[in-house]
PDB file of C-alpha atoms in Angstrom:
ATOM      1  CA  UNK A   1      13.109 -17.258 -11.399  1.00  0.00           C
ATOM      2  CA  UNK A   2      12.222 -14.091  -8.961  1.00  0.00           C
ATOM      3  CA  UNK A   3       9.912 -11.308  -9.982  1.00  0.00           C
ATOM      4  CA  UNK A   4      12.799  -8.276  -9.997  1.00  0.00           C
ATOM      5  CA  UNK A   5      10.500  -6.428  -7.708  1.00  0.00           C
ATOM      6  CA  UNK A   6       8.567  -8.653  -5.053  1.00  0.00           C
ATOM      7  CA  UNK A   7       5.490  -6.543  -3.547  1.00  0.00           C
ATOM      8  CA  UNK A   8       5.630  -8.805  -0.272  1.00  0.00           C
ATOM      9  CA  UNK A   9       8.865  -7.146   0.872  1.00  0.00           C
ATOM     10  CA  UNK A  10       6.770  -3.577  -0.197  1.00  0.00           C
ATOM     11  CA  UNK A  11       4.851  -1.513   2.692  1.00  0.00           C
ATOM     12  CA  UNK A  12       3.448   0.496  -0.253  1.00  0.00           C
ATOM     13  CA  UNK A  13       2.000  -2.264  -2.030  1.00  0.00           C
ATOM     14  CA  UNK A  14       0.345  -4.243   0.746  1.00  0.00           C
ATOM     15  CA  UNK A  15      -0.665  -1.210   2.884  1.00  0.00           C
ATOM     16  CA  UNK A  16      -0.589   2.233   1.333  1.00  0.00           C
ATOM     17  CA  UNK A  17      -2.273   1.260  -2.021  1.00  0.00           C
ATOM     18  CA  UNK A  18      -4.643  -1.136  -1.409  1.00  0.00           C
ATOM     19  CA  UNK A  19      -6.438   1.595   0.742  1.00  0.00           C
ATOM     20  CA  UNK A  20      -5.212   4.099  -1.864  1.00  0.00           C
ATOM     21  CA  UNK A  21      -6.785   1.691  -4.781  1.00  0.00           C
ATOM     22  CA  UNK A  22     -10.529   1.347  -2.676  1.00  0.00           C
ATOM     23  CA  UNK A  23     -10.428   4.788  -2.140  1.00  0.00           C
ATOM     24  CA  UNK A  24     -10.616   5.679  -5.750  1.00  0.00           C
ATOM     25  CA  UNK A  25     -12.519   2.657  -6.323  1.00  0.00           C
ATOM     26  CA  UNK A  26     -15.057   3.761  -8.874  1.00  0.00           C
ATOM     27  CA  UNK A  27     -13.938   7.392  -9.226  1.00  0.00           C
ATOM     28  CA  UNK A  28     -13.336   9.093 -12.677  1.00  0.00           C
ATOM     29  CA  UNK A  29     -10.753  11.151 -12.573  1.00  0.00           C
ATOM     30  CA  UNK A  30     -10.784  13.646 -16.200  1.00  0.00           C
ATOM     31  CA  UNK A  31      -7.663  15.451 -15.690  1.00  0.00           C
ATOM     32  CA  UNK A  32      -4.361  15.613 -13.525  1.00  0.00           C
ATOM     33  CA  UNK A  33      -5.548  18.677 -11.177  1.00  0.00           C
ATOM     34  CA  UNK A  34      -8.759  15.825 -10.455  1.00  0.00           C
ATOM     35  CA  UNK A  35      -6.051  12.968  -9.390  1.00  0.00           C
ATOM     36  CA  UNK A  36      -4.366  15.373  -7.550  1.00  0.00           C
ATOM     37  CA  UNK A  37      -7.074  16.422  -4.983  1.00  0.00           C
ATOM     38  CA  UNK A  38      -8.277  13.124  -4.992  1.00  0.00           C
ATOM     39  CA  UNK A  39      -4.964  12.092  -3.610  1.00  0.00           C
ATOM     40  CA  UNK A  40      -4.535  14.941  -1.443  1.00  0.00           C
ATOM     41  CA  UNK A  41      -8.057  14.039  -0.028  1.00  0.00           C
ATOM     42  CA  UNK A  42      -6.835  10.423   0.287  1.00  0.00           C
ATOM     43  CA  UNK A  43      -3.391  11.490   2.358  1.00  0.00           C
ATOM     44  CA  UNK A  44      -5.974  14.379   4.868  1.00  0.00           C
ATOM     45  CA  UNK A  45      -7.862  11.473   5.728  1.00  0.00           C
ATOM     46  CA  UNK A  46      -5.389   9.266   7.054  1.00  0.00           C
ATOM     47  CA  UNK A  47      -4.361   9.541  10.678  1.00  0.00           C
ATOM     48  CA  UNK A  48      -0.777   8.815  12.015  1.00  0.00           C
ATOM     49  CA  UNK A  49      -1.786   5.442  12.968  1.00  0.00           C
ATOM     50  CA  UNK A  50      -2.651   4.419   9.503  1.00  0.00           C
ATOM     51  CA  UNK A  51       1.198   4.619   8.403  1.00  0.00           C
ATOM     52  CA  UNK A  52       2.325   2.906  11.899  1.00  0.00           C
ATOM     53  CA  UNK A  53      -0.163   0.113  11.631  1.00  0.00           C
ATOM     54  CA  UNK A  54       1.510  -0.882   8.117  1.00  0.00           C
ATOM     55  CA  UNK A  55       4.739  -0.506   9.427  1.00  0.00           C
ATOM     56  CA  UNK A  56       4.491  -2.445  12.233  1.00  0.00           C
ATOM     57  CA  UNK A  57       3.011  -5.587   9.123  1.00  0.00           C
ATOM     58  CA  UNK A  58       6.141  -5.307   7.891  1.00  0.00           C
ATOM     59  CA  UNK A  59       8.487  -8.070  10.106  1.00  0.00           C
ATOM     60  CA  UNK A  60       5.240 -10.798   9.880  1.00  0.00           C
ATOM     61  CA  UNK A  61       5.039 -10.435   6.326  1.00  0.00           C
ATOM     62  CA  UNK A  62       9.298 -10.134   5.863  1.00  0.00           C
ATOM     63  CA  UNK A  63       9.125 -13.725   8.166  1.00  0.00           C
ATOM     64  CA  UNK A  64       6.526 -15.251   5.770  1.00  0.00           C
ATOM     65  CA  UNK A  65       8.366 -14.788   2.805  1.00  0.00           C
ATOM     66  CA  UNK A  66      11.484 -15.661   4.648  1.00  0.00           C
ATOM     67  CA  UNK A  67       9.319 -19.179   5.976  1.00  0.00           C
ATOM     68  CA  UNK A  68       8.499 -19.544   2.253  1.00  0.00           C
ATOM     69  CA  UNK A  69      12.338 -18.906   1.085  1.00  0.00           C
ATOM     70  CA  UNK A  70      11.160 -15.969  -0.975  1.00  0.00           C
ATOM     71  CA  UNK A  71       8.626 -17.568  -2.703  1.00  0.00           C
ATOM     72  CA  UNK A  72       6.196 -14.945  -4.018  1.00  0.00           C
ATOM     73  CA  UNK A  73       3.171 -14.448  -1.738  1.00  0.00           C
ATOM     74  CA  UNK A  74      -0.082 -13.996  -3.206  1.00  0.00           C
TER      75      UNK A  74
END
């Protein structure tokens, strides 16, 4: 049986939040307006390339799951 939602096929899983996760690594955040400007520090400091370099992950890690006939990839 498949997970309903597989985070290999996921740019946002792979890329976007496991920067987004050690970013915030260790911060306490005590109310919404404090996750907000964390995460609108988080999204300043990125450059363009940061988005096209997980992008351009995305067909090696769509042919390993493919190469693995959808196995889940850990």
């Amino acid at each position: 049986m498949y997970p309903p939602y597989s985070p290999d096929l996921a740019p946002s899983d792979y890329h976007l939040f496991k920067h987004l996760q050690n970013f915030l690594n260790g911060t306490k955040l005590a109310s919404r307006e404090a996750c907000e400007n964390e995460l609108i520090r988080f999204f300043r400091n990125r450059d363009e390339d940061f988005y096209k370099r997980g992008i351009m992950k995305l067909p090696s890690k769509w042919t390993k799951v493919i190469e693995q006939n959808g196995t889940y990839l850990i």
